[in-house]
Short mmCIF file of C-alpha atoms and ligand atoms in Angstrom, two decimals:
data_model
loop_
_atom_site.label_atom_id
_atom_site.label_comp_id
_atom_site.label_asym_id
_atom_site.label_seq_id
_atom_site.Cartn_x
_atom_site.Cartn_y
_atom_site.Cartn_z
CA UNK A 1 142.47 96.80 117.70
CA UNK A 2 142.85 93.05 117.81
CA UNK A 3 144.39 90.96 115.04
CA UNK A 4 141.90 89.78 112.42
CA UNK A 5 141.77 86.46 110.61
CA UNK A 6 143.00 86.67 107.00
CA UNK A 7 140.34 87.57 104.43
CA UNK A 8 139.17 84.59 102.38
CA UNK A 9 136.90 86.45 99.96
CA UNK A 10 137.01 89.88 98.28
CA UNK A 11 134.90 92.20 96.22
CA UNK A 12 136.25 95.10 94.14
CA UNK A 13 133.79 97.87 93.26
CA UNK A 14 134.94 100.38 90.62
CA UNK A 15 133.31 103.80 90.36
CA UNK A 16 135.32 105.70 87.75
CA UNK A 17 136.57 105.83 84.19
CA UNK A 18 137.78 102.91 82.10
CA UNK A 19 141.28 103.21 83.56
CA UNK A 20 139.76 102.91 87.01
CA UNK A 21 137.92 99.79 85.83
CA UNK A 22 141.21 98.41 84.47
CA UNK A 23 142.89 99.08 87.84
CA UNK A 24 139.99 97.25 89.52
CA UNK A 25 140.59 94.20 87.32
CA UNK A 26 144.31 94.23 88.14
CA UNK A 27 143.62 94.51 91.88
CA UNK A 28 141.19 91.58 91.64
CA UNK A 29 143.83 89.48 89.86
CA UNK A 30 146.37 90.39 92.53
CA UNK A 31 144.03 89.38 95.35
CA UNK A 32 143.21 86.11 93.60
CA UNK A 33 146.93 85.40 93.28
CA UNK A 34 147.17 85.85 97.05
CA UNK A 35 144.67 83.01 97.50
CA UNK A 36 141.69 85.27 98.26
CA UNK A 37 138.61 84.33 96.19
CA UNK A 38 136.08 86.65 94.57
CA UNK A 39 132.89 86.72 96.67
CA UNK A 40 129.85 85.45 94.77
CA UNK A 41 127.38 88.20 93.76
CA UNK A 42 125.24 89.41 96.62
CA UNK A 43 127.21 87.53 99.28
CA UNK A 44 129.34 88.92 102.08
CA UNK A 45 133.01 89.54 101.38
CA UNK A 46 135.81 89.58 103.95
CA UNK A 47 137.62 92.35 102.06
CA UNK A 48 135.88 95.11 100.11
CA UNK A 49 137.94 97.35 97.82
CA UNK A 50 136.20 100.61 96.92
CA UNK A 51 137.97 101.79 93.78
CA UNK A 52 136.90 105.42 93.83
CA UNK A 53 136.66 108.37 91.42
CA UNK A 54 137.30 112.02 92.32
CA UNK A 55 136.31 113.69 89.07
CA UNK A 56 133.04 115.25 90.29
CA UNK A 57 131.76 115.92 93.79
CA UNK A 58 128.91 113.40 93.56
CA UNK A 59 131.29 110.61 92.57
CA UNK A 60 133.70 111.46 95.37
CA UNK A 61 131.04 111.68 98.10
CA UNK A 62 129.53 108.34 97.09
CA UNK A 63 132.42 106.53 98.72
CA UNK A 64 131.43 107.73 102.21
CA UNK A 65 127.82 106.62 101.90
CA UNK A 66 129.02 103.30 100.53
CA UNK A 67 131.37 102.74 103.47
CA UNK A 68 128.43 103.12 105.86
CA UNK A 69 126.24 100.76 103.88
CA UNK A 70 128.92 98.12 103.42
CA UNK A 71 129.82 98.05 107.09
CA UNK A 72 126.19 97.23 107.82
CA UNK A 73 125.23 94.99 104.89
CA UNK A 74 128.36 93.15 103.89
CA UNK A 75 129.47 91.71 107.22
CA UNK A 76 132.03 88.92 107.19
CA UNK A 77 130.88 85.33 107.45
CA UNK A 78 131.88 85.26 111.13
CA UNK A 79 129.70 88.31 111.82
CA UNK A 80 132.51 90.90 112.04
CA UNK A 81 132.75 93.90 109.72
CA UNK A 82 134.68 93.41 106.47
CA UNK A 83 138.10 94.93 105.89
CA UNK A 84 137.50 98.01 103.76
CA UNK A 85 140.19 99.30 101.44
CA UNK A 86 139.68 102.66 99.75
CA UNK A 87 141.58 102.74 96.44
CA UNK A 88 141.44 104.97 93.35
CA UNK A 89 141.50 108.72 92.92
CA UNK A 90 139.66 109.73 96.12
CA UNK A 91 142.27 107.71 98.01
CA UNK A 92 145.01 109.65 96.22
CA UNK A 93 143.39 113.03 96.82
CA UNK A 94 142.15 112.61 100.39
CA UNK A 95 144.48 109.96 101.90
CA UNK A 96 144.64 110.49 105.66
CA UNK A 97 141.36 112.46 105.68
CA UNK A 98 139.49 109.29 104.75
CA UNK A 99 140.96 107.56 107.80
CA UNK A 100 139.75 110.40 110.03
CA UNK A 101 136.30 110.64 108.49
CA UNK A 102 135.61 106.91 108.17
CA UNK A 103 136.85 104.79 111.11
CA UNK A 104 135.56 101.62 109.37
CA UNK A 105 138.24 101.96 106.68
CA UNK A 106 141.27 99.69 107.21
CA UNK A 107 143.56 100.88 104.42
CA UNK A 108 143.89 103.60 101.78
CA UNK A 109 145.84 102.98 98.59
CA UNK A 110 146.41 105.28 95.62
CA UNK A 111 146.24 104.34 91.91
CA UNK A 112 150.03 104.06 91.57
CA UNK A 113 150.60 101.98 94.71
CA UNK A 114 148.00 99.21 94.63
CA UNK A 115 150.57 96.51 93.80
CA UNK A 116 151.49 96.87 97.49
CA UNK A 117 148.03 95.73 98.67
CA UNK A 118 149.17 92.30 99.97
CA UNK A 119 151.58 93.92 102.47
CA UNK A 120 148.93 96.43 103.48
CA UNK A 121 146.38 93.68 104.13
CA UNK A 122 148.90 91.96 106.41
CA UNK A 123 149.44 95.25 108.26
CA UNK A 124 145.69 95.83 108.61
CA UNK A 125 145.23 92.32 110.00
CA UNK A 126 147.71 93.19 112.71
CA UNK A 127 145.56 96.17 113.66
CA UNK A 128 147.32 98.84 111.57
CA UNK A 129 145.59 101.31 109.25
CA UNK A 130 148.11 101.80 106.42
CA UNK A 131 147.88 104.69 103.93
CA UNK A 132 149.96 104.48 100.74
CA UNK A 133 149.51 107.30 98.27
CA UNK A 134 153.06 107.21 96.93
CA UNK A 135 153.77 107.59 93.27
CA UNK A 136 156.74 105.20 93.48
CA UNK A 137 159.55 105.03 90.94
CA UNK A 138 159.04 101.29 90.52
CA UNK A 139 156.03 100.63 88.39
CA UNK A 140 153.11 98.52 89.56
CA UNK A 141 153.01 96.92 86.11
CA UNK A 142 156.30 95.08 86.77
CA UNK A 143 154.91 93.54 89.94
CA UNK A 144 151.31 92.68 89.11
CA UNK A 145 150.44 89.09 88.11
CA UNK A 146 149.90 88.29 84.40
CA UNK A 147 146.39 88.55 82.99
CA UNK A 148 144.58 85.18 82.98
CA UNK A 149 140.95 85.33 81.93
CA UNK A 150 139.22 88.24 80.20
CA UNK A 151 136.05 88.83 78.18
CA UNK A 152 135.98 89.36 74.40
CA UNK A 153 136.61 93.09 74.83
CA UNK A 154 139.54 93.92 77.12
CA UNK A 155 141.16 97.11 78.40
CA UNK A 156 144.89 97.76 78.31
CA UNK A 157 146.28 100.84 80.04
CA UNK A 158 149.17 102.17 77.94
CA UNK A 159 149.51 105.69 79.31
CA UNK A 160 148.80 107.23 82.69
CA UNK A 161 148.62 110.72 84.09
CA UNK A 162 148.08 114.13 82.61
CA UNK A 163 150.20 117.25 82.07
CA UNK A 164 147.42 119.38 80.60
CA UNK A 165 146.02 120.98 83.78
CA UNK A 166 142.60 121.96 82.52
CA UNK A 167 141.46 124.42 85.18
CA UNK A 168 138.47 122.33 86.31
CA UNK A 169 140.13 118.93 86.52
CA UNK A 170 141.63 116.84 89.34
CA UNK A 171 143.28 114.19 87.16
CA UNK A 172 146.76 115.78 87.01
CA UNK A 173 146.75 115.77 90.83
CA UNK A 174 145.29 112.28 91.38
CA UNK A 175 147.14 110.50 88.59
CA UNK A 176 150.36 112.47 88.39
CA UNK A 177 152.43 113.40 85.33
CA UNK A 178 152.05 111.75 81.92
CA UNK A 179 153.94 108.49 81.61
CA UNK A 180 153.94 105.94 78.80
CA UNK A 181 154.42 102.23 79.43
CA UNK A 182 157.21 100.59 77.37
CA UNK A 183 156.40 99.22 73.89
CA UNK A 184 157.53 95.64 74.55
CA UNK A 185 155.57 95.38 77.83
CA UNK A 186 152.42 96.45 76.03
CA UNK A 187 152.85 94.02 73.17
CA UNK A 188 153.43 91.23 75.70
CA UNK A 189 150.35 92.19 77.73
CA UNK A 190 148.23 92.42 74.56
CA UNK A 191 149.37 88.93 73.51
CA UNK A 192 148.42 87.58 76.92
CA UNK A 193 145.01 89.27 76.72
CA UNK A 194 144.40 87.63 73.35
CA UNK A 195 145.51 84.25 74.72
CA UNK A 196 143.09 84.83 77.61
CA UNK A 197 140.16 85.33 75.22
CA UNK A 198 140.19 88.97 74.04
CA UNK A 199 139.13 89.66 70.43
CA UNK A 200 139.13 93.41 70.93
CA UNK A 201 141.54 95.56 72.92
CA UNK A 202 140.88 99.14 73.93
CA UNK A 203 144.11 101.01 74.65
CA UNK A 204 143.57 103.32 77.60
CA UNK A 205 145.12 106.51 78.90
CA UNK A 206 143.97 109.78 80.42
CA UNK A 207 145.63 111.16 77.27
CA UNK A 208 146.11 107.98 75.33
CA UNK A 209 147.24 109.70 72.15
CA UNK A 210 150.12 111.31 74.08
CA UNK A 211 151.63 107.81 74.34
CA UNK A 212 155.27 107.82 73.10
CA UNK A 213 157.95 105.24 73.65
CA UNK A 214 161.59 105.95 74.48
CA UNK A 215 162.43 105.96 70.74
CA UNK A 216 159.74 108.54 70.00
CA UNK A 217 157.34 106.09 68.38
CA UNK A 218 153.72 107.22 68.69
CA UNK A 219 150.46 105.37 69.33
CA UNK A 220 149.97 104.52 65.64
CA UNK A 221 153.14 102.40 65.73
CA UNK A 222 151.88 100.47 68.73
CA UNK A 223 148.52 99.96 66.99
CA UNK A 224 150.29 98.75 63.85
CA UNK A 225 152.26 96.12 65.79
CA UNK A 226 149.23 94.98 67.80
CA UNK A 227 147.22 94.67 64.56
CA UNK A 228 149.63 91.90 63.52
CA UNK A 229 148.45 89.64 66.40
CA UNK A 230 146.42 87.10 64.40
CA UNK A 231 143.43 86.47 66.69
CA UNK A 232 143.05 90.10 67.68
CA UNK A 233 140.24 91.44 65.51
CA UNK A 234 139.64 94.98 66.74
CA UNK A 235 141.63 97.80 68.30
CA UNK A 236 140.26 100.97 69.90
CA UNK A 237 141.83 103.73 72.00
CA UNK A 238 140.50 106.29 74.46
CA UNK A 239 140.62 109.11 75.70
CA UNK A 240 142.37 111.41 73.27
CA UNK A 241 143.25 115.07 73.62
CA UNK A 242 142.89 117.32 70.56
CA UNK A 243 146.46 118.63 70.94
CA UNK A 244 147.97 115.15 70.66
CA UNK A 245 146.04 114.13 67.53
CA UNK A 246 148.99 113.60 65.18
CA UNK A 247 149.01 113.06 61.40
CA UNK A 248 150.36 109.56 62.00
CA UNK A 249 147.46 108.59 64.24
CA UNK A 250 144.95 110.09 61.82
CA UNK A 251 146.54 108.12 58.95
CA UNK A 252 146.23 104.93 61.01
CA UNK A 253 142.45 105.27 60.66
CA UNK A 254 142.96 104.91 56.90
CA UNK A 255 145.73 102.31 56.90
CA UNK A 256 144.98 99.84 59.70
CA UNK A 257 141.86 97.78 59.08
CA UNK A 258 141.66 96.50 62.66
CA UNK A 259 141.54 100.03 64.05
CA UNK A 260 137.83 100.68 64.53
CA UNK A 261 136.15 103.76 63.01
CA UNK A 262 135.49 105.51 66.30
CA UNK A 263 137.15 108.52 67.88
CA UNK A 264 136.44 109.86 71.35
CA UNK A 265 137.81 113.40 71.24
CA UNK A 266 136.43 115.60 74.03
CA UNK A 267 135.95 119.27 73.23
CA UNK A 268 134.26 120.31 76.55
CA UNK A 269 132.70 123.54 75.21
CA UNK A 270 131.89 125.27 71.94
CA UNK A 271 133.11 128.77 72.78
CA UNK A 272 136.71 130.00 72.54
CA UNK A 273 136.60 132.26 75.61
CA UNK A 274 135.34 129.39 77.74
CA UNK A 275 137.91 126.99 76.25
CA UNK A 276 140.66 129.45 77.12
CA UNK A 277 139.40 129.83 80.69
CA UNK A 278 139.38 126.03 80.88
CA UNK A 279 143.01 126.02 79.68
CA UNK A 280 142.05 123.58 76.94
CA UNK A 281 144.71 124.96 74.53
CA UNK A 282 142.59 124.25 71.46
CA UNK A 283 139.96 126.45 69.84
CA UNK A 284 136.64 125.51 68.29
CA UNK A 285 138.17 126.00 64.83
CA UNK A 286 141.28 123.92 65.53
CA UNK A 287 139.08 121.15 66.96
CA UNK A 288 136.81 121.15 63.92
CA UNK A 289 139.87 121.11 61.65
CA UNK A 290 141.03 117.87 63.31
CA UNK A 291 137.62 116.29 62.76
CA UNK A 292 137.78 117.32 59.08
CA UNK A 293 141.18 115.64 58.71
CA UNK A 294 139.94 112.46 60.35
CA UNK A 295 136.81 112.39 58.23
CA UNK A 296 138.87 112.92 55.09
CA UNK A 297 140.73 109.63 55.68
CA UNK A 298 137.84 107.72 57.26
CA UNK A 299 134.51 109.21 56.15
CA UNK A 300 132.39 106.79 58.20
CA UNK A 301 134.17 107.54 61.50
CA UNK A 302 131.88 107.80 64.53
CA UNK A 303 132.73 110.80 66.70
CA UNK A 304 132.28 111.09 70.41
CA UNK A 305 133.12 113.67 73.06
CA UNK A 306 132.74 115.02 76.58
CA UNK A 307 131.06 118.30 77.52
CA UNK A 308 130.91 120.43 80.63
CA UNK A 309 128.04 122.90 81.06
CA UNK A 310 128.09 125.77 83.52
CA UNK A 311 131.83 126.37 83.72
CA UNK A 312 132.36 129.53 85.85
CA UNK A 313 131.47 132.62 83.84
CA UNK A 314 129.75 130.75 80.99
CA UNK A 315 127.01 133.03 79.63
CA UNK A 316 123.80 131.93 77.92
CA UNK A 317 125.23 133.01 74.57
CA UNK A 318 128.46 131.06 75.17
CA UNK A 319 126.44 127.99 76.07
CA UNK A 320 124.48 128.37 72.83
CA UNK A 321 127.79 128.06 70.98
CA UNK A 322 128.13 124.56 72.48
CA UNK A 323 124.71 123.62 71.11
CA UNK A 324 125.73 124.94 67.69
CA UNK A 325 128.93 122.90 67.77
CA UNK A 326 127.00 119.74 68.68
CA UNK A 327 124.58 120.31 65.81
CA UNK A 328 127.44 120.94 63.39
CA UNK A 329 129.49 117.86 64.29
CA UNK A 330 126.85 115.12 64.43
CA UNK A 331 128.27 113.02 67.29
CA UNK A 332 127.40 109.34 67.58
CA UNK A 333 127.44 109.37 71.41
CA UNK A 334 128.75 111.69 74.11
CA UNK A 335 129.15 112.25 77.82
CA UNK A 336 127.93 115.52 79.29
CA UNK A 337 128.31 116.85 82.80
CA UNK A 338 127.40 119.79 85.01
CA UNK A 339 130.54 121.60 86.10
CA UNK A 340 131.55 120.46 89.58
CA UNK A 341 133.95 122.63 91.59
CA UNK A 342 136.86 120.45 92.72
CA UNK A 343 138.99 121.46 95.69
CA UNK A 344 142.46 122.68 94.73
CA UNK A 345 141.67 123.36 91.06
CA UNK A 346 141.91 126.93 89.71
CA UNK A 347 138.31 127.01 88.44
CA UNK A 348 136.92 126.30 91.91
CA UNK A 349 137.77 129.84 93.03
CA UNK A 350 136.94 131.65 89.78
CA UNK A 351 134.28 134.37 89.74
CA UNK A 352 130.92 133.70 88.15
CA UNK A 353 130.07 130.27 89.56
CA UNK A 354 126.83 129.23 87.86
CA UNK A 355 123.68 128.52 89.96
CA UNK A 356 122.56 124.86 90.01
CA UNK A 357 119.22 125.53 88.33
CA UNK A 358 120.95 127.18 85.36
CA UNK A 359 123.28 124.21 85.08
CA UNK A 360 120.31 121.81 85.19
CA UNK A 361 118.60 123.67 82.39
CA UNK A 362 121.73 123.80 80.23
CA UNK A 363 122.49 120.12 80.75
CA UNK A 364 118.96 119.20 79.76
CA UNK A 365 119.15 121.29 76.58
CA UNK A 366 122.55 119.87 75.68
CA UNK A 367 121.44 116.30 76.28
CA UNK A 368 118.37 116.82 74.12
CA UNK A 369 120.61 118.04 71.29
CA UNK A 370 123.03 115.12 71.83
CA UNK A 371 120.18 112.59 71.87
CA UNK A 372 118.79 113.93 68.61
CA UNK A 373 122.25 113.59 67.05
CA UNK A 374 122.75 110.09 68.41
CA UNK A 375 119.38 108.89 67.08
CA UNK A 376 120.15 110.42 63.68
CA UNK A 377 123.53 108.69 63.62
CA UNK A 378 121.95 105.33 64.48
CA UNK A 379 119.17 105.81 61.93
CA UNK A 380 121.76 106.51 59.23
CA UNK A 381 123.25 103.07 59.98
CA UNK A 382 120.01 101.23 59.15
CA UNK A 383 120.51 99.12 56.03
CA UNK A 384 124.26 98.77 56.58
CA UNK A 385 125.94 95.40 56.97
CA UNK A 386 128.69 95.16 59.54
CA UNK A 387 130.47 92.81 61.91
CA UNK A 388 129.30 92.63 65.50
CA UNK A 389 131.52 91.42 68.32
CA UNK A 390 129.23 89.37 70.56
CA UNK A 391 129.72 90.42 74.18
CA UNK A 392 126.84 88.84 76.09
CA UNK A 393 123.41 87.25 76.03
CA UNK A 394 120.41 89.55 75.60
CA UNK A 395 117.36 89.65 77.88
CA UNK A 396 115.21 87.51 75.57
CA UNK A 397 115.82 83.82 74.84
CA UNK A 398 118.12 83.38 71.84
CA UNK A 399 119.04 87.07 71.80
CA UNK A 400 122.66 88.33 71.75
CA UNK A 401 124.21 91.73 72.40
CA UNK A 402 127.36 93.09 70.86
CA UNK A 403 129.04 96.14 69.36
CA UNK A 404 129.22 97.42 65.81
CA UNK A 405 132.52 98.84 64.51
CA UNK A 406 131.09 102.29 65.40
CA UNK A 407 130.61 101.20 69.05
CA UNK A 408 126.83 101.04 68.79
CA UNK A 409 125.05 98.36 70.82
CA UNK A 410 123.44 95.85 68.48
CA UNK A 411 121.02 93.08 69.45
CA UNK A 412 120.05 90.15 67.24
CA UNK A 413 118.68 86.60 67.40
CA UNK A 414 120.28 83.42 66.12
CA UNK A 415 123.12 81.03 66.58
CA UNK A 416 126.15 82.72 68.11
CA UNK A 417 128.45 82.63 71.11
CA UNK A 418 130.21 85.21 73.27
CA UNK A 419 133.41 86.28 71.51
CA UNK A 420 132.12 85.57 67.99
CA UNK A 421 132.41 88.14 65.26
CA UNK A 422 129.25 87.82 63.25
CA UNK A 423 127.97 89.50 60.13
CA UNK A 424 124.76 91.42 60.75
CA UNK A 425 122.43 93.64 58.76
CA UNK A 426 121.18 96.62 60.76
CA UNK A 427 117.39 96.76 60.52
CA UNK A 428 116.08 99.24 63.04
CA UNK A 429 117.51 102.04 65.20
CA UNK A 430 116.68 103.44 68.61
CA UNK A 431 118.57 106.11 70.53
CA UNK A 432 120.71 103.64 72.45
CA UNK A 433 120.81 100.51 70.33
CA UNK A 434 120.09 98.91 66.98
CA UNK A 435 118.30 95.74 66.03
CA UNK A 436 120.17 93.54 63.59
CA UNK A 437 119.60 90.38 61.61
CA UNK A 438 122.23 87.67 61.59
CA UNK A 439 123.34 87.12 58.00
CA UNK A 440 125.13 83.84 58.40
CA UNK A 441 125.78 82.21 61.74
CA UNK A 442 129.53 82.30 61.41
CA UNK A 443 131.65 81.02 64.27
CA UNK A 444 134.70 83.17 63.73
N1 SAH B 1 141.51 113.26 79.73
C1 SAH B 1 140.23 113.29 79.21
C2 SAH B 1 139.07 113.13 80.19
C3 SAH B 1 139.26 113.01 81.63
S1 SAH B 1 137.95 113.16 82.74
C4 SAH B 1 140.09 114.58 78.44
O1 SAH B 1 140.75 115.54 78.67
O2 SAH B 1 139.26 114.65 77.61
C5 SAH B 1 136.49 112.79 81.86
C6 SAH B 1 135.59 113.96 81.67
O3 SAH B 1 135.07 114.39 82.90
C7 SAH B 1 136.22 115.18 81.06
O4 SAH B 1 136.38 115.08 79.68
C8 SAH B 1 135.25 116.26 81.47
O5 SAH B 1 134.23 116.41 80.51
C9 SAH B 1 134.66 115.74 82.77
N2 SAH B 1 135.13 116.52 83.92
C10 SAH B 1 136.39 116.61 84.38
N3 SAH B 1 136.44 117.45 85.45
C11 SAH B 1 135.17 117.87 85.67
C12 SAH B 1 134.56 118.75 86.62
N4 SAH B 1 135.28 119.38 87.55
N5 SAH B 1 133.23 118.95 86.54
C13 SAH B 1 132.48 118.33 85.60
N6 SAH B 1 133.00 117.51 84.68
C14 SAH B 1 134.34 117.26 84.70
FE1 SF4 B 2 141.66 116.51 82.96
FE2 SF4 B 2 142.25 118.14 80.96
FE3 SF4 B 2 143.94 116.24 81.67
FE4 SF4 B 2 141.68 115.59 80.48
S1 SF4 B 2 143.34 116.81 79.57
S2 SF4 B 2 142.56 114.60 82.25
S3 SF4 B 2 140.27 117.09 81.32
S4 SF4 B 2 143.39 117.99 82.89
FE1 F3S B 3 137.83 109.40 88.13
FE2 F3S B 3 140.39 109.08 88.54
FE3 F3S B 3 139.30 108.22 86.30
S1 F3S B 3 139.20 110.84 89.09
S2 F3S B 3 137.67 109.66 85.96
S3 F3S B 3 138.86 107.46 88.35
S4 F3S B 3 141.32 109.09 86.53
#
């Protein structure tokens, strides 16, 4: 391989969860700091970072089809193929295999090592094909450049990794053990995000409510301190695990006005035998008891969750328990997935793998039940007045799109700007959004 000229433009494409999106933003900032510019939409880029997700087979395989397409479509300005970096959880899980399977790939970097990208790019330009899937002791957060420009709603990763080892899940392998970032670093990063334009911060972690600092302070303490930042209007957190839902965090939903009334608390299934086989370490009853406690302190809280249908051995009757749970809870929005066997996880070799057509049917039934619940939740909001954080322009002239406190999409017409918090009356509800009327065009 001959030496390549240095990349002048980049594109980062993120495929995964919100933490993966956050990593993508940090990689983009790092590349910009190195003097490489973001490629304009639709134009060729000299360096393409595929920030991959390994959670389900479809997501993981997508990277290989993308590599083929990019090599063809996104050639460099001088006609040569772009440098391709594979980052994210597929990089962590498959490392060297990617290099063997996809000769067009120039470097592979895991989610804990991407602060080393500049050195890897230099190596790739010299003809090398570096692979870095270390989980180094030094943290990337100490090395990455400070946040500069963000939208009104920003992500902040506070916790990484997972110690729960649900039997279907790759995250403990791709992201490593649970670690919490230090309190003072997080407050400093939140302040910078607010200075850079954020009005809302969503605290992120694979198990965000497992966040603890060295003094044993829990997530509610961090939320309390962040709530004192004057121009920060809203705080959210995701994803939580039922076992880490402490009294202190529940009380924060009563005591901290800036903490939004929304809780994403995945249950995965509505049957105790299935939950046990999943190694979820909560039961249906203990999960429902948490929801009761949260609702007691914050009756209007919007609830959300994740579901897996067709876990190995799941019977029709066990699946029906999931439908019953959904109908009992009244979720505002949820994610639901067909079980996908992941290499190296215990569930992949369990007896009773469910045929695809049964999974399809179950997913369809579950999604119908979830959609009915979501529409009912939205319809119950009609007539309410609430603040909306304006995130972007709508499709129609003069229309704006934003989020209600309950994370519903709301569209309205009138005088507003991105980043405003406006007062809106909710007039009409669909399954995925609500129409609102601007009450007074307040520039907050
Ligand atoms: N830490 C979070 C979620 C992590 S992954 C939690 O425990 O809730 C996001 C979601 O992907 C999971 O909640 C689960 O519903 C889904 N998921 C994970 N592994 C999966 C698999 N092998 N097949 C299908 N869905 C899966
Ligand atoms: Fe995966 Fe379970 Fe950990 Fe969530 S708690 S990341 S589903 S192992
Ligand atoms: Fe996917 Fe990794 Fe997130 S596997 S869901 S990108 S933690």
